[in-house]
Each structure stands twice: as C-alpha cells, then as structure tokens.
Short mmCIF file of C-alpha atoms in Angstrom, two decimals:
data_model
loop_
_atom_site.label_atom_id
_atom_site.label_comp_id
_atom_site.label_asym_id
_atom_site.label_seq_id
_atom_site.Cartn_x
_atom_site.Cartn_y
_atom_site.Cartn_z
CA TRP E 120 -60.25 40.91 31.35
CA ASN E 121 -58.00 38.97 28.98
CA PHE E 122 -56.92 35.42 29.71
CA GLU E 123 -55.72 32.21 28.06
CA GLY E 124 -55.85 28.90 29.83
CA ARG E 125 -57.03 25.26 29.68
CA LEU E 126 -60.36 23.86 30.46
CA TYR E 127 -61.40 20.23 31.18
CA ILE E 128 -64.47 19.03 29.32
CA GLY E 129 -66.06 16.30 31.38
CA SER E 130 -68.32 15.03 28.55
CA THR E 131 -65.38 14.28 26.30
CA GLY E 132 -62.70 13.81 28.93
CA ALA E 133 -60.31 16.16 27.14
CA TRP E 134 -58.58 19.40 27.86
CA ILE E 135 -59.07 22.37 25.55
CA TRP E 136 -57.46 25.79 25.32
CA PHE E 137 -59.71 28.79 25.71
CA HIS E 138 -59.33 32.52 25.41
CA GLY E 139 -61.47 34.72 27.63
CA LEU E 140 -62.18 38.43 26.80
CA ALA E 141 -64.48 40.75 28.90
CA THR E 142 -65.22 44.44 29.44
CA PRO E 143 -66.47 45.72 32.87
CA ARG E 144 -69.52 47.98 33.36
CA GLU E 145 -71.15 49.36 36.51
CA GLU E 146 -74.79 49.27 37.40
CA GLY E 147 -75.27 50.84 40.81
CA ASP E 148 -73.03 49.20 43.22
CA VAL E 149 -72.49 46.09 40.99
CA ILE E 150 -69.79 45.59 38.32
CA PHE E 151 -70.76 43.32 35.43
CA PHE E 152 -68.23 41.75 32.95
CA ASP E 153 -69.62 41.25 29.46
CA GLY E 154 -67.31 38.93 27.57
CA LEU E 155 -66.62 35.96 25.22
CA LEU E 156 -64.99 32.56 25.64
CA LEU E 157 -63.21 31.28 22.53
CA ASP E 158 -61.93 27.71 21.86
CA ILE E 159 -58.32 28.27 20.70
CA THR E 160 -57.16 24.68 20.89
CA GLU E 161 -56.27 24.36 17.20
CA ARG E 162 -54.43 27.68 17.23
CA LYS E 163 -52.41 26.64 20.29
CA GLN E 164 -51.61 23.30 18.71
CA ALA E 165 -50.44 25.05 15.57
CA GLU E 166 -48.28 27.41 17.65
CA THR E 167 -46.85 24.44 19.57
CA GLN E 168 -46.03 22.62 16.32
CA LYS E 169 -44.45 25.78 14.94
CA GLN E 170 -42.29 26.25 18.01
CA GLU E 171 -41.26 22.57 17.89
CA ALA E 172 -40.27 23.02 14.26
CA VAL E 173 -38.30 26.16 15.06
CA ASP E 174 -36.56 24.35 17.96
CA SER E 175 -35.76 21.41 15.66
CA LEU E 176 -34.35 23.77 13.01
CA ARG E 177 -32.21 25.50 15.59
CA LYS E 178 -30.88 22.14 16.78
CA SER E 179 -30.20 21.03 13.25
CA GLU E 180 -28.42 24.28 12.53
CA ALA E 181 -26.33 23.88 15.60
CA ARG E 182 -25.43 20.34 14.72
CA LEU E 183 -24.52 21.34 11.15
CA ARG E 184 -22.45 24.25 12.41
CA SER E 185 -20.60 21.90 14.80
CA ILE E 186 -20.04 19.41 12.00
CA ASN E 187 -18.82 22.14 9.69
CA GLU E 188 -16.48 23.55 12.27
CA ASN E 189 -14.95 20.16 13.03
CA LEU E 190 -14.60 18.80 9.48
CA PRO E 191 -11.05 18.30 8.24
CA GLY E 192 -11.83 20.38 5.13
CA ASN E 193 -14.27 22.89 3.67
CA ILE E 194 -17.80 22.22 2.55
CA PHE E 195 -18.78 23.61 -0.87
CA GLN E 196 -21.44 23.56 -3.50
CA PHE E 197 -21.01 24.49 -7.14
CA TYR E 198 -23.57 24.34 -9.90
CA ALA E 199 -23.76 23.87 -13.67
CA LYS E 200 -26.82 24.89 -15.64
CA ASP E 201 -27.81 23.28 -18.88
CA SER E 202 -27.40 26.72 -20.47
CA GLY E 203 -23.65 26.54 -19.84
CA GLU E 204 -23.62 28.86 -16.81
CA TYR E 205 -21.76 27.66 -13.79
CA GLY E 206 -20.47 28.95 -10.47
CA MET E 207 -20.20 28.39 -6.76
CA SER E 208 -23.29 28.62 -4.65
CA TYR E 209 -21.72 27.98 -1.21
CA ILE E 210 -18.37 27.51 0.50
CA SER E 211 -17.83 27.27 4.24
CA GLU E 212 -15.34 29.45 6.09
CA PRO E 213 -11.92 27.86 5.49
CA ALA E 214 -9.60 27.03 8.33
CA GLY E 215 -5.88 26.39 8.60
CA GLU E 216 -3.77 26.64 5.45
CA LEU E 217 -6.83 26.74 3.17
CA ALA E 218 -7.93 29.96 4.85
CA LYS E 219 -4.91 31.77 3.47
CA ILE E 220 -6.11 31.49 -0.11
CA VAL E 221 -9.36 33.37 0.54
CA GLU E 222 -8.04 36.37 2.41
CA ASN E 223 -8.83 38.49 -0.68
CA VAL E 224 -11.91 36.48 -1.86
CA ASP E 225 -15.47 37.58 -1.09
CA LEU E 226 -17.04 34.23 -0.16
CA LYS E 227 -20.44 35.90 0.20
CA ASN E 228 -20.39 36.78 -3.46
CA THR E 229 -20.48 33.19 -4.58
CA ASP E 230 -20.87 33.99 -8.28
CA ASN E 231 -17.37 35.56 -8.25
CA ALA E 232 -15.86 33.20 -5.64
CA PHE E 233 -15.23 30.39 -8.13
CA SER E 234 -13.28 32.47 -10.65
CA SER E 235 -11.38 34.17 -7.82
CA LEU E 236 -10.33 30.89 -6.27
CA LEU E 237 -9.34 29.54 -9.69
CA ASN E 238 -6.56 32.18 -9.75
CA TYR E 239 -4.81 30.40 -6.87
CA ILE E 240 -4.68 27.01 -8.56
CA TYR E 241 -1.18 25.93 -9.59
CA ASP E 242 -0.69 26.78 -13.28
CA GLU E 243 0.15 23.26 -14.31
CA ASP E 244 -3.10 21.98 -12.67
CA LYS E 245 -5.61 24.52 -13.97
CA ASP E 246 -6.48 22.86 -17.27
CA ARG E 247 -6.63 19.47 -15.59
CA LEU E 248 -8.99 20.86 -12.96
CA LEU E 249 -11.31 22.50 -15.47
CA ASN E 250 -11.38 19.35 -17.60
CA SER E 251 -12.23 17.20 -14.58
CA ILE E 252 -15.12 19.48 -13.66
CA LYS E 253 -16.36 19.47 -17.31
CA THR E 254 -16.23 15.74 -17.49
CA ALA E 255 -18.12 15.38 -14.19
CA MET E 256 -20.77 17.81 -15.41
CA GLU E 257 -21.18 16.08 -18.78
CA THR E 258 -21.37 12.59 -17.31
CA GLU E 259 -23.21 13.61 -14.11
CA GLN E 260 -20.73 11.44 -12.21
CA PRO E 261 -18.96 12.14 -8.84
CA TRP E 262 -16.07 14.61 -9.10
CA ASN E 263 -12.68 13.64 -7.60
CA PHE E 264 -9.57 15.78 -8.10
CA GLU E 265 -6.11 16.25 -6.60
CA GLY E 266 -4.17 19.39 -7.28
CA ARG E 267 -1.97 22.19 -5.90
CA ILE E 268 -2.75 25.69 -4.59
CA ASN E 269 -0.39 28.66 -4.47
CA LEU E 270 -0.70 30.43 -1.06
CA LEU E 271 -0.11 34.13 -0.77
CA THR E 272 3.14 33.24 0.93
CA ASN E 273 4.31 31.40 -2.22
CA LYS E 274 3.95 28.13 -0.37
CA ILE E 275 2.28 25.31 -2.30
CA ILE E 276 -0.24 22.97 -0.62
CA TRP E 277 -2.02 19.95 -2.06
CA PHE E 278 -5.80 19.63 -1.92
CA GLU E 279 -8.31 16.96 -2.82
CA GLY E 280 -11.87 17.76 -3.96
CA LEU E 281 -14.69 15.25 -3.60
CA SER E 282 -18.32 15.80 -4.57
CA THR E 283 -21.48 14.07 -5.62
CA PRO E 284 -23.91 15.52 -8.21
CA THR E 285 -27.71 16.05 -7.76
CA ARG E 286 -29.93 17.29 -10.55
CA HIS E 287 -32.73 19.83 -10.02
CA LYS E 288 -34.53 20.66 -13.20
CA ASP E 289 -32.07 22.42 -15.51
CA THR E 290 -29.26 22.64 -12.95
CA LEU E 291 -26.69 20.11 -11.66
CA TYR E 292 -25.51 20.72 -8.13
CA PHE E 293 -22.26 19.27 -6.82
CA ASP E 294 -22.08 19.03 -3.01
CA GLY E 295 -18.60 18.18 -1.71
CA ILE E 296 -15.60 18.86 0.44
CA LEU E 297 -12.08 20.22 -0.03
CA LEU E 298 -9.36 18.50 1.97
CA ASN E 299 -5.80 19.59 2.69
CA ILE E 300 -3.72 16.53 1.73
CA THR E 301 -0.25 18.17 1.78
CA GLU E 302 1.10 15.92 4.51
CA ARG E 303 -0.15 12.77 2.76
CA LYS E 304 1.32 13.89 -0.59
CA LEU E 305 4.69 14.73 1.01
CA SER E 306 4.68 11.26 2.60
CA GLU E 307 3.74 9.65 -0.70
CA ASP E 308 6.47 11.61 -2.46
CA LYS E 309 9.04 10.46 0.10
CA PHE E 310 8.18 6.81 -0.30
CA TYR E 311 7.98 7.23 -4.11
CA LYS E 312 11.52 8.55 -4.14
CA VAL E 313 12.67 5.61 -2.06
CA PHE E 314 10.82 3.28 -4.42
CA MET E 315 12.28 4.83 -7.56
CA THR E 316 15.91 5.06 -6.31
CA SER E 317 16.18 1.59 -4.78
CA PRO E 318 19.02 -0.38 -6.40
CA ASP E 319 16.84 -3.48 -6.40
CA CYS E 320 14.48 -4.27 -9.29
CA ILE E 321 10.98 -3.45 -8.05
CA ALA E 322 7.72 -3.76 -9.92
CA ILE E 323 4.05 -3.51 -8.93
CA THR E 324 1.80 -5.71 -11.02
CA ARG E 325 -1.82 -6.81 -11.15
CA MET E 326 -2.17 -10.25 -9.61
CA LYS E 327 -4.63 -11.77 -12.08
CA ASP E 328 -2.69 -11.14 -15.31
CA GLY E 329 0.69 -9.56 -14.53
CA LEU E 330 -0.22 -6.08 -15.85
CA LEU E 331 2.62 -3.73 -14.86
CA ILE E 332 1.36 -0.76 -12.85
CA GLU E 333 4.64 0.79 -11.69
CA VAL E 334 8.39 0.00 -11.92
CA ASN E 335 11.50 1.74 -10.60
CA LYS E 336 14.93 2.71 -11.95
CA GLY E 337 16.37 -0.62 -10.68
CA PHE E 338 13.90 -2.41 -12.88
CA GLU E 339 15.08 -0.52 -15.97
CA ASP E 340 18.72 -1.34 -15.19
CA VAL E 341 18.14 -5.05 -14.57
CA ILE E 342 15.54 -5.74 -17.32
CA GLY E 343 16.97 -3.38 -19.93
CA LEU E 344 13.59 -1.74 -20.79
CA THR E 345 12.40 1.72 -19.85
CA ARG E 346 9.39 2.47 -17.69
CA GLU E 347 7.54 3.92 -20.65
CA GLN E 348 8.00 0.73 -22.60
CA VAL E 349 6.53 -1.63 -20.00
CA ILE E 350 3.86 0.24 -18.04
CA GLY E 351 0.44 -1.02 -19.16
CA THR E 352 1.90 -4.23 -20.66
CA LYS E 353 1.89 -7.67 -19.09
CA SER E 354 4.95 -9.43 -17.68
CA THR E 355 3.76 -12.61 -19.44
CA GLY E 356 3.80 -11.05 -22.89
CA PRO E 357 5.83 -8.72 -25.13
CA PRO E 358 7.96 -6.73 -24.85
CA MET E 359 9.10 -8.47 -21.65
CA ASN E 360 8.11 -12.15 -21.84
CA PHE E 361 9.61 -12.10 -18.35
CA TRP E 362 8.90 -15.71 -17.31
CA PRO E 363 10.75 -18.36 -19.34
CA ASP E 364 8.78 -20.94 -17.34
CA GLN E 365 5.16 -19.81 -16.83
CA SER E 366 4.78 -22.23 -14.02
CA ASP E 367 7.12 -20.15 -11.90
CA ARG E 368 4.57 -17.25 -11.95
CA ASP E 369 1.66 -19.64 -11.41
CA ARG E 370 3.40 -21.01 -8.34
CA MET E 371 4.11 -17.48 -7.01
CA VAL E 372 0.42 -16.43 -7.45
CA ALA E 373 -0.85 -19.63 -5.84
CA ASP E 374 1.47 -19.19 -2.82
CA LEU E 375 0.46 -15.53 -2.36
CA LYS E 376 -3.24 -16.29 -2.63
CA ALA E 377 -2.78 -19.05 -0.02
CA GLY E 378 -1.18 -16.54 2.32
CA ARG E 379 2.34 -18.05 2.10
CA ALA E 380 5.31 -15.69 2.25
CA ILE E 381 7.75 -15.60 -0.61
CA LEU E 382 11.32 -14.58 0.35
CA HIS E 383 14.57 -15.00 -1.55
CA ARG E 384 13.25 -17.58 -4.08
CA GLU E 385 15.59 -18.43 -6.92
CA PHE E 386 14.26 -18.55 -10.49
CA LEU E 387 15.06 -17.80 -14.08
CA PHE E 388 13.94 -14.59 -15.82
CA ARG E 389 14.24 -13.08 -19.33
CA ARG E 390 15.69 -9.62 -19.99
CA GLY E 391 14.39 -7.32 -22.65
CA ASP E 392 17.13 -8.46 -25.01
CA GLY E 393 15.89 -12.06 -24.72
CA SER E 394 18.76 -13.38 -22.56
CA ILE E 395 17.96 -15.72 -19.73
CA ARG E 396 19.34 -14.75 -16.33
CA ASN E 397 19.37 -16.12 -12.79
CA GLY E 398 17.43 -14.13 -10.28
CA ILE E 399 16.24 -14.19 -6.63
CA TYR E 400 12.96 -12.49 -5.61
CA SER E 401 10.52 -11.77 -2.83
CA ALA E 402 6.84 -10.90 -3.25
CA ARG E 403 3.95 -9.51 -1.22
CA THR E 404 0.31 -8.73 -1.94
CA LEU E 405 -1.37 -5.29 -1.71
CA ILE E 406 -4.69 -3.75 -2.74
CA ILE E 407 -4.70 -0.82 -5.14
CA GLU E 408 -8.08 0.73 -6.03
CA ASP E 409 -9.94 -2.49 -4.93
CA GLU E 410 -7.62 -4.51 -7.27
CA GLU E 411 -5.46 -7.39 -5.91
CA CYS E 412 -1.83 -6.56 -6.82
CA LEU E 413 1.62 -7.64 -5.77
CA VAL E 414 4.94 -5.93 -5.20
CA PHE E 415 7.88 -7.86 -6.67
CA ILE E 416 11.50 -7.21 -5.56
CA MET E 417 14.30 -8.94 -7.42
CA GLN E 418 18.06 -9.13 -7.76
CA ASP E 419 20.10 -10.47 -10.71
CA ILE E 420 22.42 -13.10 -9.23
CA THR E 421 23.74 -14.46 -12.57
CA GLU E 422 27.36 -13.41 -11.87
CA HIS E 423 27.19 -14.92 -8.36
CA LYS E 424 25.87 -18.16 -9.73
CA GLN E 425 28.69 -18.20 -12.38
CA LYS E 426 31.29 -17.67 -9.63
CA ASP E 427 29.72 -20.61 -7.63
CA ALA E 428 30.08 -22.78 -10.76
CA GLU E 429 33.63 -21.80 -11.15
CA LEU E 430 34.15 -22.50 -7.41
CA GLN E 431 32.66 -25.97 -7.68
CA GLN E 432 34.79 -26.79 -10.71
CA THR E 433 37.90 -25.67 -8.84
CA VAL E 434 36.97 -27.81 -5.83
CA SER E 435 36.27 -30.78 -8.10
CA SER E 436 39.65 -30.36 -9.87
CA LEU E 437 41.47 -30.15 -6.53
CA LYS E 438 39.65 -33.24 -5.29
CA LYS E 439 40.60 -35.19 -8.38
CA ALA E 440 44.26 -34.13 -8.09
CA TYR E 441 44.25 -34.94 -4.39
CA ASP E 442 42.78 -38.41 -5.03
CA ALA E 443 45.39 -39.00 -7.71
CA ILE E 444 48.27 -38.04 -5.37
CA VAL E 445 46.85 -40.33 -2.65
CA HIS E 446 46.52 -43.24 -5.05
CA VAL E 447 50.14 -42.71 -6.22
CA MET E 448 51.25 -42.75 -2.57
CA VAL E 449 49.27 -45.96 -1.85
CA ALA E 450 50.67 -47.64 -4.95
CA THR E 451 54.24 -46.59 -4.04
CA VAL E 452 53.91 -47.88 -0.45
CA GLU E 453 52.54 -51.21 -1.71
CA THR E 454 55.38 -51.45 -4.23
CA ARG E 455 57.88 -50.86 -1.40
CA ASP E 456 56.19 -53.47 0.82
CA PRO E 457 54.26 -56.08 -1.30
CA TYR E 458 53.78 -58.16 1.85
CA THR E 459 51.15 -55.71 3.19
CA ALA E 460 49.53 -54.87 -0.20
CA GLY E 461 45.87 -53.92 0.23
CA HIS E 462 46.27 -53.43 4.02
CA GLN E 463 45.74 -49.63 3.89
CA ILE E 464 42.61 -49.84 1.87
CA ARG E 465 41.10 -52.52 4.15
CA ALA E 466 42.06 -50.48 7.27
CA SER E 467 40.43 -47.42 5.77
CA GLN E 468 37.21 -49.29 5.04
CA ILE E 469 37.00 -50.75 8.57
CA ALA E 470 37.71 -47.30 10.16
CA GLU E 471 34.99 -45.66 8.03
CA ALA E 472 32.43 -48.36 8.96
CA ILE E 473 33.14 -47.97 12.68
CA ALA E 474 32.94 -44.14 12.39
CA ARG E 475 29.61 -44.39 10.55
CA GLU E 476 28.19 -46.54 13.37
CA MET E 477 29.41 -43.87 15.80
CA GLY E 478 27.33 -41.27 13.88
CA LEU E 479 30.20 -39.02 12.73
CA SER E 480 29.55 -36.42 10.05
CA GLU E 481 30.24 -36.90 6.34
CA ASP E 482 33.23 -34.53 6.51
CA GLN E 483 34.69 -36.59 9.41
CA LEU E 484 34.05 -39.80 7.50
CA ALA E 485 35.82 -38.47 4.45
CA GLY E 486 38.85 -37.37 6.51
CA LEU E 487 39.03 -40.70 8.37
CA ARG E 488 38.72 -42.60 5.12
CA MET E 489 41.64 -40.64 3.59
CA ALA E 490 43.76 -40.99 6.74
CA GLY E 491 43.21 -44.75 6.71
CA VAL E 492 44.33 -45.03 3.08
CA ILE E 493 47.66 -43.35 3.71
CA HIS E 494 48.37 -44.34 7.33
CA ASP E 495 51.43 -46.40 6.28
CA ILE E 496 52.91 -43.53 4.25
CA GLY E 497 55.98 -43.51 6.57
CA LYS E 498 57.17 -46.67 4.79
CA LEU E 499 58.30 -44.43 1.90
CA SER E 500 61.28 -43.18 3.93
CA ILE E 501 62.42 -46.66 5.02
CA PRO E 502 64.89 -48.62 2.86
CA SER E 503 63.25 -51.50 1.03
CA GLU E 504 65.96 -53.84 2.36
CA ILE E 505 64.74 -53.27 5.91
CA LEU E 506 60.97 -53.30 4.98
CA SER E 507 61.28 -56.69 3.24
CA LYS E 508 64.03 -58.33 5.40
CA PRO E 509 62.75 -61.91 6.26
CA THR E 510 64.77 -62.17 9.47
CA LYS E 511 64.92 -60.25 12.71
CA LEU E 512 66.11 -56.63 12.49
CA THR E 513 69.34 -55.57 14.15
CA LYS E 514 69.28 -52.68 16.63
CA ILE E 515 70.67 -50.30 14.01
CA GLU E 516 68.07 -51.41 11.43
CA PHE E 517 65.25 -51.05 13.93
CA SER E 518 66.41 -47.55 14.88
CA LEU E 519 66.43 -46.58 11.23
#
C-alpha cells in the first residue's frame, strides 16, 4: 500500500500531508498490513513553492517572448571587460529589413556575431560607431548612435542603437535595442532639403542667447556669410552683429515667450559686410534637445522699400505741380473777373465743411476741395469785356 493524502489534526486545527507505506502478510485467514505514516507537509510545501516558481518563470518567459516579438527593433547585449576584451553576449532574432543583414551570421555564436555584424556597417560610419562604443565604455555612460547598414541587396537602411550600461565586477554590460529608422531619416532628409533650398533666409537659433544652430542657402545669400562662418556663433555678436537695434530682438523674444505670433514684421538688419538693410520676418518657437529655440524666416525688402520711396517722391512732385497749376488757374480767373475774387476759395471751404459733416472720406474731401477751387474755370474762355460789363448783356453776349 502506497498513498499520499491530507489529514486533519484536531488538536492543532491544521491539515497536514502524510505518506502511507505498508506491506501485506497473511496469518491464517487474516491479512495484516505492516506500515509507516510519514509527515510530508514540508516536502509538499517545498514542491508547491517550486512548482509556483516554475509556473512564474514560464509566464515571465512567455511575456518576455511576446515583448521581444512585438518590439519595433532587436534586443541586444554587448559587454566590455576591463582587460580590453569585448563582444556580443545576446541578440534577439531580427525581423523585417534588419533580418537581411544576419542571413550569414551565426547569432548563437555571440563571440563572433559582433565582428560579423560590423562588416555590414556603412564604411563611412564604422570608425564613428567604434569611437562611440569606446567612449560609452570609458565613461560608463548610455550609448546612443545613428548609422547606416549595407544590406545584401545593396540597399542601405538607417538604424539607431540605444543602450544603458550596468557594471558587474570586471565587466560592463550594455543592454539595449536596435531600431530601423530608415523612414524617419528619409523624412528628415526630405524636410532638410526643403529647408536648405528655400529662397527665403531661414535660421534656427537658441532662444536665450541667439546661438545659431542651423542656417540655409537663402541665409548665406541674404547675409553674405557662409554656414561654416556662423554656426556656433551668436546673432548678437561677431561676425554677424545681426541686430542694429538690440531692442528688436528683445521684443521678438518677449512676444514669443508670451505666446504671441510674429508674422511679417518689418525691421532693420545688418549684413556680414556691415551694411544696414530693410527686412521683414516671421518667427516661431520649437524645442530641440530640451532647449527652447526659434525658427526665423526673413526676406530682404530693401529694394522694395527704395521703390516705395521713389514712388512717394513722384506722387509728392505730381501733387506740387498739380497744386501749382490749380493756383495759376485760380489767379487767372480772378484776374479776368476781379469782382468775384476769392469766391472760388470760399466756395471750396464751404463745400469741404459740408462734406466733412456728411462723413465723406479724405479722398472725397480732397476731390471736392479741388473742384470747389476751380469751379469757375469756364470764365477763362469768356471775353473780359463780357465778364466785366456793368450793364445788361445782349442776347449775342449772353449766348457767347
């Protein structure tokens, strides 16, 4: 007889596990069982705990497998020992485009996987990759790298590597993820090309001090300085000294910080050669690497402003000439008919006053004022003998 079960102990009010073992023997017509009862409660509890631990591990493994399969990239771990030895200790099965680079790489042989994968890194990015890893190892800081991979199909994809270091005795482990960022890089490249080829002058600067982060070709054309000359310098200092009036920049920053939009605002700016020009700009805020920055878009309107001066001067000259002609006409009429001298001016003043009370526009007032001044201009074509005749006109004179 062999049996395991539970037994209730009334004195303690608890259930215990027991194991019963017995061997039968016959004495006459009676069968006796000689056996032993063992308390196996502790063993059963240990077995239960072990099973629970196994179940928990299986659940954790299933969760990790699910997470791994659904991640947008590939999990990896590489190590660096204080002795100088380094390598890859783990990489998950790649999916998608990244899978194509490991078709001929034995991922199970992690010691050789790192050097094998390195062969697929774009030639121009290899030294930069190795230097970034070396720096992360020496400083024991997180590793972050963007680079290119040559696929077996000669197609190039962009990847980003992110990892965090953990030290164990004489070894530094980097646990991280590889992401395929090709679409993002293509999108960035597209917008960068639009940025660089825009005919407008565009600059991205740091809000707090005007440090130039990026400029486009239009900036070089308008300002007269190259990108290499200005990146890393401040718009408020050499070589640009962009703001002739520093208060213009202070006002721009204050408006942006207050959330006010800046569109088509006229101002004065300084070119690289020191000349002062007229410009019109718009500005918006943006965050770059947790730093408050602004994008500045400007056009040089100096030539347009000069033409508008020229136009105003022409209009002013025409107005002066027109006024002179009118005054000559008025004087001539009054010379022809001294009896009504001053009548046209007074009529013009009365007409303007009435029109102003009626709420007519300034242009209408000006036209009415001018019409009033010359409303007797027809007298110029009438013989002075008729205009100044002190007696009644004849029918012939009146018809004239």
